[in-house]
Short mmCIF file of C-alpha atoms and ligand atoms in Angstrom, two decimals:
data_model
loop_
_atom_site.label_atom_id
_atom_site.label_comp_id
_atom_site.label_asym_id
_atom_site.label_seq_id
_atom_site.Cartn_x
_atom_site.Cartn_y
_atom_site.Cartn_z
CA MET A 1 26.60 78.27 83.18
CA VAL A 2 26.43 74.54 82.50
CA PHE A 3 23.39 72.63 82.48
CA MET A 4 22.96 68.77 82.69
CA ASN A 5 22.73 67.58 79.16
CA LYS A 6 22.07 63.86 79.46
CA ALA A 7 19.71 63.04 82.17
CA LYS A 8 20.88 59.93 84.01
CA ILE A 9 17.54 58.59 85.33
CA ASN A 10 16.16 55.03 85.49
CA VAL A 11 12.68 55.90 84.92
CA THR A 12 10.40 53.56 86.43
CA PRO A 13 6.46 53.08 85.99
CA ASP A 14 5.78 54.63 89.31
CA MET A 15 7.79 57.79 88.32
CA LEU A 16 5.82 58.02 84.93
CA PHE A 17 2.48 57.85 86.76
CA GLY A 18 3.09 60.06 89.54
CA ALA A 19 2.96 57.41 92.03
CA THR A 20 6.45 58.28 93.93
CA GLU A 21 8.31 61.10 94.80
CA VAL A 22 11.62 59.43 94.90
CA HIS A 23 13.01 61.21 91.73
CA LEU A 24 12.21 64.84 92.98
CA SER A 25 13.57 67.36 95.14
CA PRO A 26 12.48 70.66 96.81
CA ILE A 27 13.59 73.83 94.86
CA SER A 28 15.33 76.16 97.23
CA PHE A 29 13.87 79.38 95.58
CA CYS A 30 10.32 78.27 95.19
CA GLN A 31 7.58 77.90 97.65
CA GLU A 32 7.96 75.03 100.03
CA ASN A 33 5.40 72.80 98.33
CA VAL A 34 7.17 72.89 94.88
CA LEU A 35 8.93 69.55 93.91
CA LEU A 36 10.84 69.06 90.72
CA ASN A 37 13.74 67.04 89.13
CA SER A 38 16.67 68.73 90.72
CA SER A 39 18.29 69.25 87.25
CA LEU A 40 15.66 72.09 86.54
CA GLU A 41 16.90 74.15 89.53
CA GLN A 42 19.70 76.03 87.69
CA PRO A 43 17.74 76.64 84.37
CA LEU A 44 14.60 77.80 86.16
CA GLN A 45 16.71 79.98 88.41
CA ALA A 46 18.21 81.56 85.29
CA LEU A 47 14.66 82.21 83.95
CA PHE A 48 13.50 83.84 87.32
CA LYS A 49 16.66 86.09 87.31
CA ALA A 50 16.04 87.11 83.59
CA GLY A 51 12.41 87.73 84.39
CA LYS A 52 13.45 89.97 87.55
CA GLU A 53 15.65 92.19 85.65
CA GLN A 54 12.36 93.18 83.37
CA GLY A 55 10.42 93.42 86.48
CA PHE A 56 8.40 90.21 86.50
CA GLU A 57 8.41 88.33 89.77
CA ILE A 58 7.89 84.62 88.40
CA ARG A 59 6.41 81.96 90.46
CA VAL A 60 5.74 78.31 89.95
CA ALA A 61 1.92 77.67 90.15
CA SER A 62 2.34 74.14 89.68
CA GLY A 63 5.25 71.89 89.44
CA PHE A 64 5.10 68.21 90.44
CA ARG A 65 1.72 66.87 90.99
CA SER A 66 0.84 63.34 92.11
CA ALA A 67 -1.43 60.93 90.61
CA LYS A 68 -3.41 61.09 93.66
CA ARG A 69 -3.67 64.91 93.43
CA GLN A 70 -4.75 64.34 89.87
CA LEU A 71 -7.17 61.76 90.70
CA HIS A 72 -8.82 63.96 93.03
CA ILE A 73 -9.17 66.77 90.60
CA TRP A 74 -10.39 64.27 88.04
CA ASN A 75 -13.06 62.73 90.29
CA LYS A 76 -14.45 66.23 91.37
CA LYS A 77 -14.58 67.30 87.75
CA ALA A 78 -16.42 63.95 86.79
CA ARG A 79 -18.85 64.25 89.29
CA GLY A 80 -19.75 67.91 88.56
CA GLU A 81 -18.17 69.17 91.87
CA ARG A 82 -15.71 71.25 90.14
CA PRO A 83 -16.06 73.46 87.03
CA VAL A 84 -15.40 71.88 83.67
CA LEU A 85 -14.86 74.61 81.19
CA ASP A 86 -15.68 74.59 77.47
CA GLN A 87 -13.54 75.63 74.54
CA ASN A 88 -14.29 79.32 75.34
CA GLU A 89 -13.31 78.72 78.95
CA VAL A 90 -16.84 79.13 80.03
CA PRO A 91 -18.05 76.47 82.69
CA MET A 92 -20.18 73.74 81.38
CA SER A 93 -23.02 71.95 83.12
CA CYS A 94 -22.29 68.42 83.55
CA PRO A 95 -24.13 65.12 83.14
CA GLU A 96 -26.68 65.86 80.54
CA LEU A 97 -23.71 64.76 78.40
CA PRO A 98 -22.86 61.65 77.06
CA GLU A 99 -20.13 60.09 79.48
CA TRP A 100 -17.43 59.96 76.40
CA SER A 101 -18.43 63.70 75.80
CA TRP A 102 -17.81 64.40 79.43
CA VAL A 103 -14.59 62.74 79.42
CA GLU A 104 -13.27 64.53 76.29
CA ALA A 105 -14.38 67.99 77.90
CA ILE A 106 -12.34 67.16 81.12
CA LEU A 107 -9.47 66.06 79.04
CA ARG A 108 -9.23 69.32 77.31
CA TRP A 109 -8.02 71.02 80.65
CA SER A 110 -6.98 68.14 82.90
CA ALA A 111 -4.74 65.43 82.17
CA LEU A 112 -5.95 61.87 82.66
CA PRO A 113 -4.35 60.70 86.12
CA GLY A 114 -1.09 58.84 85.38
CA THR A 115 -0.49 60.72 82.13
CA SER A 116 0.18 64.26 83.28
CA ARG A 117 3.50 65.78 82.45
CA HIS A 118 3.40 67.15 85.75
CA HIS A 119 3.98 63.72 87.38
CA TRP A 120 7.64 63.79 86.04
CA GLY A 121 9.11 66.79 87.82
CA THR A 122 10.06 68.12 84.38
CA ASP A 123 7.32 70.58 83.86
CA VAL A 124 6.06 73.70 85.37
CA ASP A 125 3.28 76.14 85.16
CA ILE A 126 4.53 79.88 85.61
CA TYR A 127 3.12 82.95 86.15
CA ALA A 128 4.08 86.69 87.36
CA PRO A 129 1.71 87.62 90.37
CA ASN A 130 3.22 91.00 90.62
CA VAL A 131 1.72 92.13 87.32
CA LEU A 132 -1.86 91.06 88.31
CA PRO A 133 -4.21 93.58 89.42
CA LYS A 134 -4.85 94.20 93.23
CA GLY A 135 -7.27 91.37 94.56
CA TYR A 136 -7.21 89.41 91.17
CA THR A 137 -7.29 85.71 91.47
CA LEU A 138 -5.28 83.77 88.98
CA GLN A 139 -7.31 81.49 86.95
CA LEU A 140 -4.53 80.30 84.43
CA THR A 141 -6.77 80.74 81.32
CA TYR A 142 -5.51 81.29 77.73
CA GLU A 143 -7.35 84.74 77.87
CA GLU A 144 -5.02 85.93 80.84
CA THR A 145 -1.94 85.22 78.50
CA GLN A 146 -3.06 87.29 75.56
CA PRO A 147 -1.57 90.44 74.75
CA SER A 148 -4.80 92.37 75.99
CA GLY A 149 -5.04 89.89 79.05
CA VAL A 150 -3.86 90.57 82.73
CA MET A 151 -0.57 88.82 82.09
CA GLY A 152 -0.26 89.59 78.57
CA GLU A 153 2.84 91.58 79.09
CA PHE A 154 4.73 88.83 80.92
CA TYR A 155 3.85 86.00 78.48
CA LEU A 156 4.93 88.34 75.31
CA TRP A 157 8.37 88.71 77.25
CA LEU A 158 8.13 84.93 77.91
CA ASP A 159 7.89 84.36 74.43
CA GLU A 160 10.97 86.39 73.53
CA TRP A 161 13.06 84.94 76.31
CA LEU A 162 12.26 81.24 75.14
CA SER A 163 12.92 82.11 71.47
CA ALA A 164 16.51 83.40 72.59
CA GLN A 165 17.46 80.15 74.44
CA ALA A 166 19.31 77.32 73.21
CA GLU A 167 17.48 74.40 71.79
CA ASP A 168 18.25 72.14 74.78
CA GLY A 169 16.44 74.03 77.22
CA PHE A 170 12.58 74.89 78.10
CA PHE A 171 9.86 74.28 75.51
CA ARG A 172 6.10 74.56 75.58
CA PRO A 173 4.40 71.32 74.63
CA PHE A 174 0.93 72.74 74.64
CA MET A 175 0.70 75.50 72.20
CA ASN A 176 -1.84 74.43 69.54
CA VAL A 177 -4.21 77.04 69.82
CA ASN A 178 -6.47 75.12 67.31
CA ASN A 179 -7.08 72.52 70.06
CA ASN A 180 -8.97 75.00 71.92
CA LYS A 181 -11.72 74.81 69.15
CA ASP A 182 -11.13 72.63 66.14
CA ASN A 183 -8.90 69.75 66.81
CA PHE A 184 -10.12 69.16 70.30
CA GLY A 185 -6.90 68.25 71.94
CA VAL A 186 -5.13 69.70 74.94
CA ALA A 187 -5.94 73.16 75.27
CA CYS A 188 -3.41 75.71 74.66
CA GLU A 189 -1.06 76.39 77.49
CA PRO A 190 1.34 79.17 77.11
CA TRP A 191 2.28 79.10 81.18
CA HIS A 192 3.26 75.39 80.86
CA LEU A 193 7.05 74.88 80.47
CA SER A 194 8.98 71.54 79.89
CA TYR A 195 12.53 71.00 80.58
CA LYS A 196 13.64 69.01 77.50
CA PRO A 197 16.90 67.23 78.56
CA VAL A 198 14.86 65.51 81.19
CA ALA A 199 11.40 65.36 79.67
CA ARG A 200 12.84 63.63 76.72
CA VAL A 201 13.92 60.62 78.85
CA PHE A 202 10.29 60.42 80.54
CA GLU A 203 8.63 60.84 77.08
CA ARG A 204 10.46 58.05 75.48
CA ALA A 205 10.07 55.78 78.70
CA TRP A 206 6.44 56.70 78.58
CA ASP A 207 6.10 55.66 74.78
CA GLU A 208 8.15 52.64 75.17
CA GLN A 209 7.19 51.38 78.44
CA ALA A 210 3.91 52.33 79.53
CA ARG A 211 1.95 52.76 76.22
CA SER A 212 3.22 49.90 74.19
CA ASN A 213 2.97 47.19 76.65
CA HIS A 214 -0.17 48.22 78.48
CA LYS A 215 1.46 48.76 81.74
CA PHE A 216 -0.41 52.09 81.86
CA LYS A 217 -3.94 50.19 81.46
CA GLY A 218 -3.07 47.86 84.29
CA TRP A 219 -2.22 50.56 86.67
CA LEU A 220 -5.09 52.52 85.68
CA LEU A 221 -7.52 49.60 86.23
CA GLU A 222 -6.23 49.45 89.75
CA GLN A 223 -7.34 53.17 90.33
CA ASP A 224 -10.46 54.34 92.19
CA ILE A 225 -11.25 56.76 89.15
CA GLU A 226 -14.76 57.91 87.82
CA LEU A 227 -15.91 57.14 84.36
CA LYS A 228 -13.33 54.28 84.27
CA SER A 229 -14.97 52.08 81.67
CA VAL A 230 -15.28 54.88 79.29
CA ILE A 231 -11.99 55.84 79.79
CA ILE A 232 -10.53 52.24 79.04
CA GLU A 233 -12.61 51.77 76.25
CA ASN A 234 -11.30 54.74 74.50
CA LEU A 235 -7.68 54.54 75.78
CA ASP A 236 -6.15 54.55 72.18
CA GLN A 237 -7.91 57.79 71.26
CA ILE A 238 -7.07 59.37 74.55
CA PHE A 239 -3.36 58.58 74.02
CA ALA A 240 -3.67 59.98 70.37
CA ARG A 241 -5.30 63.19 71.17
CA PHE A 242 -4.43 64.06 74.60
CA VAL A 243 -1.12 62.40 75.65
CA HIS A 244 1.35 64.77 74.08
CA LEU A 245 4.91 63.41 73.33
CA PRO A 246 6.52 65.56 70.93
CA LEU A 247 10.18 64.60 72.14
CA ALA A 248 9.77 60.97 72.10
CA SER A 249 8.97 60.90 68.19
CA LYS A 250 12.12 62.44 67.40
CA LYS A 251 14.24 59.42 67.49
CA SER A 252 17.36 61.04 66.09
CA GLU A 253 17.91 63.24 69.15
ZN1 ZN B 1 0.67 72.56 83.39
#
């Protein structure tokens, strides 16, 4: 099977920040609402097929997510209208905390709108609903993915499948388990896969266009986002700790 190696995409700021869908397509074998970059179709189908052979009916919990949707999630969490989890995945009670601590707590589990990898159409959250106990509601927590968790068997298989793949395929950008505790960055997300050939293009565009020339800051200032002033004040720290661009830093590739 031949996968596209060099993604020929002219990445615009709107594509980086999740403000457009022009770079996306529906994926024929996924649920109707899943939009992704079309070059993910074949590798994702290969993954689904391999899973099926082992008895896992894989589904995409989240593909492309717009900035508008991310803003909605962010604002609900910021106002305490939607649970914000602590490092042990236990809901916190909100606004007693200083504003910056509240922002840090939200960022552990939710990207700042405009910075989510889900804006690019290169990243998916996957799970296997057929291994869940009857009546169980999916949370997508780290605990669920652990060997003793409800989907442990599936994620163990996924570990093996990923490690047997060619270097230029899917990888997991959020796998630092220390981030759940000591480092306090983005939590460990074994369900989040990124398709390297296209994600690399977006990471570099983000690093070179959005961060370095303050385009992102300009965009953010125009958004109707809760906790805006504390976010803007700490933007460099947010980039350093919560916007993960592992491929952009490998200049030789
Ligand atoms: Zn994700």
